[in-house]
Short mmCIF file of C-alpha atoms in Angstrom, two decimals:
data_model
loop_
_atom_site.label_atom_id
_atom_site.label_comp_id
_atom_site.label_asym_id
_atom_site.label_seq_id
_atom_site.Cartn_x
_atom_site.Cartn_y
_atom_site.Cartn_z
CA MET A 1 123.92 27.40 120.07
CA ASP A 2 120.43 25.93 119.98
CA TYR A 3 117.46 28.22 120.44
CA HIS A 4 114.63 26.88 122.62
CA HIS A 5 111.16 28.45 122.39
CA PHE A 6 109.00 29.27 125.39
CA LYS A 7 105.82 27.24 125.29
CA ILE A 8 102.95 25.99 127.42
CA SER A 9 102.27 22.27 127.42
CA LYS A 10 98.72 20.92 127.39
CA VAL A 11 98.92 19.90 131.06
CA ASN A 12 100.12 23.36 132.10
CA LEU A 13 97.40 24.92 129.96
CA LEU A 14 94.75 22.95 131.86
CA PHE A 15 96.21 24.07 135.20
CA LEU A 16 96.34 27.63 133.87
CA LEU A 17 92.64 27.52 132.96
CA LEU A 18 91.82 26.05 136.35
CA LYS A 19 93.83 28.81 138.06
CA LEU A 20 92.04 31.44 135.95
CA THR A 21 88.65 30.03 136.96
CA VAL A 22 89.60 30.15 140.64
CA PHE A 23 91.00 33.68 140.20
CA LEU A 24 87.74 34.95 138.69
CA GLY A 25 85.72 33.13 141.36
CA VAL A 26 87.70 34.81 144.13
CA ILE A 27 87.15 38.22 142.51
CA PHE A 28 83.39 37.58 142.49
CA ILE A 29 83.52 36.47 146.13
CA PHE A 30 85.38 39.67 147.03
CA ALA A 31 82.71 41.68 145.22
CA LYS A 32 79.95 39.85 147.09
CA LEU A 33 81.68 40.44 150.42
CA ARG A 34 82.06 44.12 149.56
CA TYR A 35 78.35 44.34 148.75
CA GLU A 36 77.35 42.61 151.99
CA ALA A 37 79.65 44.83 154.06
CA GLN A 38 78.15 47.88 152.35
CA GLN A 39 74.61 46.71 153.12
CA LEU A 40 75.51 46.16 156.78
CA ALA A 41 77.26 49.57 156.93
CA LEU A 42 80.29 48.10 158.68
CA MET A 43 82.73 50.62 157.17
CA PRO A 44 82.55 53.84 155.20
CA ASN A 45 82.14 53.23 151.47
CA GLN A 46 85.49 54.82 150.57
CA LEU A 47 87.35 52.55 152.97
CA LEU A 48 85.40 49.56 151.70
CA ASP A 49 86.32 50.42 148.11
CA LEU A 50 89.96 50.85 149.10
CA VAL A 51 90.04 47.41 150.77
CA PHE A 52 88.32 45.78 147.78
CA ILE A 53 90.64 47.36 145.21
CA SER A 54 93.80 46.57 147.21
CA CYS A 55 92.70 42.92 147.62
CA CYS A 56 92.06 42.63 143.87
CA LEU A 57 95.42 44.24 143.05
CA ALA A 58 97.26 41.89 145.42
CA LEU A 59 95.47 38.91 143.91
CA GLY A 60 96.45 40.10 140.41
CA TRP A 61 100.09 40.32 141.49
CA MET A 62 100.03 36.74 142.79
CA TYR A 63 98.35 35.30 139.67
CA ARG A 64 101.12 34.09 137.38
CA VAL A 65 101.29 32.32 134.05
CA ASN A 66 104.02 29.67 134.19
CA LEU A 67 105.71 28.68 130.97
CA ASP A 68 107.43 25.33 130.54
CA ASP A 69 111.01 25.15 131.77
CA VAL A 70 113.80 25.51 129.23
CA ASP A 71 116.75 23.17 129.76
CA LEU A 72 120.11 24.23 128.33
CA SER A 73 123.43 22.46 128.66
CA ALA A 74 127.01 23.25 127.76
CA ASN A 75 130.40 22.13 129.10
CA ASP A 76 128.91 19.70 131.66
CA GLN A 77 126.79 22.50 133.07
CA LYS A 78 123.01 22.12 132.97
CA ILE A 79 120.91 25.25 133.23
CA LYS A 80 117.17 25.37 133.77
CA ILE A 81 115.36 28.61 132.97
CA LYS A 82 111.91 29.21 134.45
CA VAL A 83 109.78 32.08 133.16
CA GLU A 84 106.54 33.42 134.67
CA TYR A 85 104.32 36.36 133.75
CA ASN A 86 101.82 38.17 135.96
CA LEU A 87 98.81 40.34 135.07
CA TYR A 88 100.74 43.60 135.27
CA GLY A 89 103.34 42.81 132.62
CA PHE A 90 106.15 41.75 134.94
CA VAL A 91 108.30 38.82 133.87
CA PHE A 92 109.92 36.67 136.53
CA VAL A 93 113.02 34.80 135.32
CA ARG A 94 114.84 32.19 137.42
CA LEU A 95 118.05 30.55 136.32
CA LEU A 96 118.96 27.33 138.09
CA SER A 97 122.03 25.24 137.49
CA ASN A 98 122.99 21.79 138.65
CA LYS A 99 125.11 23.57 141.28
CA GLY A 100 122.19 25.58 142.70
CA LYS A 101 120.28 28.82 142.17
CA MET A 102 122.10 31.32 139.99
CA ALA A 103 119.75 34.26 139.49
CA SER A 104 116.21 35.36 140.11
CA VAL A 105 115.05 38.62 138.54
CA ARG A 106 111.83 40.56 138.04
CA LEU A 107 111.66 42.54 134.81
CA TRP A 108 109.13 45.08 133.62
CA ASN A 109 108.17 44.74 129.95
CA PRO A 110 111.53 43.33 128.80
CA THR A 111 112.72 42.79 125.25
CA ASN A 112 115.56 40.47 126.23
CA TYR A 113 117.58 39.41 129.24
CA LYS A 114 121.20 38.26 129.37
CA TYR A 115 122.97 36.61 132.27
CA ALA A 116 126.71 35.94 132.22
CA LEU A 117 127.62 32.41 133.24
CA ALA A 118 130.98 30.93 134.06
CA GLU A 119 133.37 29.73 131.34
CA GLY A 120 132.53 32.52 128.87
CA LEU A 121 128.89 31.60 128.30
CA THR A 122 125.87 33.87 128.44
CA ALA A 123 122.25 32.79 128.78
CA GLU A 124 120.04 34.98 126.60
CA CYS A 125 116.25 35.11 126.86
CA VAL A 126 114.32 36.90 124.12
CA PHE A 127 110.80 38.10 124.92
CA LYS A 128 110.13 40.31 121.87
CA SER A 129 111.24 39.66 118.32
CA ASP A 130 114.22 41.40 116.83
CA SER A 131 116.06 41.12 113.52
CA GLN A 132 117.99 37.98 114.49
CA LEU A 133 115.78 35.85 116.73
CA PRO A 134 112.10 34.98 116.76
CA LYS A 135 109.92 35.92 119.69
CA GLY A 136 109.97 33.97 122.91
CA GLY A 137 112.89 31.72 123.70
CA CYS A 138 116.31 31.13 125.25
CA ARG A 139 119.76 30.13 124.08
CA LEU A 140 123.36 29.99 125.24
CA ILE A 141 125.85 32.21 123.46
CA ASN A 142 129.63 32.50 123.71
CA SER A 143 130.60 35.86 125.18
#
């Protein structure tokens, strides 16, 4: 069946750059707060470093790059695939159908992902290139 590439539209790219600017600004604010707390000697330095690092790690987990949705359809069934990446290499894949939510998975450094649908169809997402498909996209295959 048809192969649909993952892409980022110009509008999403602008929001992504805005989100990145806010993300970096928050990191600098955390660093400034850490410096001020160190100057006031509110906490021991090791505890202060631990709080700063854990806040930055949590913020990095929440920062996600959203790709445009991929819409697939077959046999009167419409499937929307949403893909997000975070800073640590995790890929979040959500499959939604016109009947409701089908699957939501978190993958670490995946090459591909397959989800069996009803009526003998499988949704396949490719994240790294192989011998048959180019990098980055989804398609429906008969299983």
